[in-house]
Amino acid sequence: MEGVITAARELPAKVAEDVMTAAKEACTNGLNTIRLACAAIIVLTMLRNRRAATPSGEDAPQAKAAEDSLPTA
């Protein structure tokens, strides 16, 4: 953004305003894209970790047997 601001100072007022508006929109769109990508990564990581922590398939009976063998209070 600093480079755009510096360049815009040397342009006519209307052109500088248009350049600054376009630069602000591009910056905002880029940040929104990064935000969505980070949110997707977080959700996918949580789902992967949840799946890894949940017994399924052949491991389920072993996990249930291990759970049943724990002493109760």
mmCIF file of C-alpha atoms in Angstrom:
data_model
loop_
_atom_site.group_PDB
_atom_site.id
_atom_site.type_symbol
_atom_site.label_atom_id
_atom_site.label_comp_id
_atom_site.label_asym_id
_atom_site.label_seq_id
_atom_site.Cartn_x
_atom_site.Cartn_y
_atom_site.Cartn_z
ATOM 1 C CA MET A 1 0.000 0.000 0.000
ATOM 2 C CA GLU A 2 2.860 2.384 0.722
ATOM 3 C CA GLY A 3 4.024 2.211 -2.879
ATOM 4 C CA VAL A 4 0.528 2.923 -4.150
ATOM 5 C CA ILE A 5 0.195 5.928 -1.865
ATOM 6 C CA THR A 6 3.540 7.287 -3.010
ATOM 7 C CA ALA A 7 2.657 6.808 -6.675
ATOM 8 C CA ALA A 8 -0.828 8.271 -6.217
ATOM 9 C CA ARG A 9 0.621 11.519 -4.871
ATOM 10 C CA GLU A 10 2.101 12.205 -8.299
ATOM 11 C CA LEU A 11 -1.162 11.601 -10.187
ATOM 12 C CA PRO A 12 -4.067 13.960 -10.852
ATOM 13 C CA ALA A 13 -6.625 13.959 -8.021
ATOM 14 C CA LYS A 14 -9.339 11.912 -9.789
ATOM 15 C CA VAL A 15 -6.886 9.297 -11.073
ATOM 16 C CA ALA A 16 -5.199 9.097 -7.657
ATOM 17 C CA GLU A 17 -8.587 8.550 -6.008
ATOM 18 C CA ASP A 18 -9.438 5.750 -8.471
ATOM 19 C CA VAL A 19 -6.037 4.106 -7.946
ATOM 20 C CA MET A 20 -6.376 4.280 -4.165
ATOM 21 C CA THR A 21 -9.907 2.841 -4.284
ATOM 22 C CA ALA A 22 -8.756 -0.053 -6.461
ATOM 23 C CA ALA A 23 -5.767 -0.700 -4.200
ATOM 24 C CA LYS A 24 -7.940 -0.713 -1.068
ATOM 25 C CA GLU A 25 -10.390 -3.139 -2.668
ATOM 26 C CA ALA A 26 -7.587 -5.432 -3.808
ATOM 27 C CA CYS A 27 -6.043 -5.414 -0.339
ATOM 28 C CA THR A 28 -9.403 -6.134 1.312
ATOM 29 C CA ASN A 29 -10.157 -8.953 -1.138
ATOM 30 C CA GLY A 30 -6.743 -10.475 -0.493
ATOM 31 C CA LEU A 31 -7.242 -10.364 3.268
ATOM 32 C CA ASN A 32 -10.705 -11.933 2.932
ATOM 33 C CA THR A 33 -9.266 -14.737 0.805
ATOM 34 C CA ILE A 34 -6.568 -15.410 3.389
ATOM 35 C CA ARG A 35 -9.166 -15.348 6.174
ATOM 36 C CA LEU A 36 -11.326 -17.932 4.410
ATOM 37 C CA ALA A 37 -8.334 -20.144 3.628
ATOM 38 C CA CYS A 38 -7.222 -20.059 7.278
ATOM 39 C CA ALA A 39 -10.737 -20.883 8.461
ATOM 40 C CA ALA A 40 -10.891 -23.846 6.065
ATOM 41 C CA ILE A 41 -7.513 -25.112 7.284
ATOM 42 C CA ILE A 42 -8.635 -24.855 10.909
ATOM 43 C CA VAL A 43 -11.890 -26.718 10.229
ATOM 44 C CA LEU A 44 -10.145 -29.459 8.247
ATOM 45 C CA THR A 45 -7.517 -29.866 10.970
ATOM 46 C CA MET A 46 -10.202 -30.128 13.638
ATOM 47 C CA LEU A 47 -12.099 -32.729 11.608
ATOM 48 C CA ARG A 48 -8.923 -34.737 11.003
ATOM 49 C CA ASN A 49 -8.009 -34.650 14.692
ATOM 50 C CA ARG A 50 -11.540 -35.578 15.698
ATOM 51 C CA ARG A 51 -11.531 -38.530 13.299
ATOM 52 C CA ALA A 52 -8.154 -39.684 14.636
ATOM 53 C CA ALA A 53 -9.438 -39.507 18.221
ATOM 54 C CA THR A 54 -12.694 -41.367 17.482
ATOM 55 C CA PRO A 55 -12.433 -45.156 17.510
ATOM 56 C CA SER A 56 -13.954 -46.752 14.436
ATOM 57 C CA GLY A 57 -13.880 -49.955 12.467
ATOM 58 C CA GLU A 58 -11.797 -52.752 13.993
ATOM 59 C CA ASP A 59 -10.455 -50.530 16.768
ATOM 60 C CA ALA A 60 -13.898 -49.899 18.262
ATOM 61 C CA PRO A 61 -14.242 -53.249 20.121
ATOM 62 C CA GLN A 62 -10.729 -52.903 21.534
ATOM 63 C CA ALA A 63 -11.454 -49.360 22.701
ATOM 64 C CA LYS A 64 -14.739 -50.496 24.266
ATOM 65 C CA ALA A 65 -12.994 -53.404 26.021
ATOM 66 C CA ALA A 66 -10.292 -51.083 27.328
ATOM 67 C CA GLU A 67 -12.941 -48.658 28.553
ATOM 68 C CA ASP A 68 -14.891 -51.439 30.276
ATOM 69 C CA SER A 69 -11.785 -52.627 32.115
ATOM 70 C CA LEU A 70 -11.277 -49.247 33.810
ATOM 71 C CA PRO A 71 -12.263 -49.110 37.464
ATOM 72 C CA THR A 72 -15.350 -47.069 38.267
ATOM 73 C CA ALA A 73 -15.615 -44.686 41.159
#
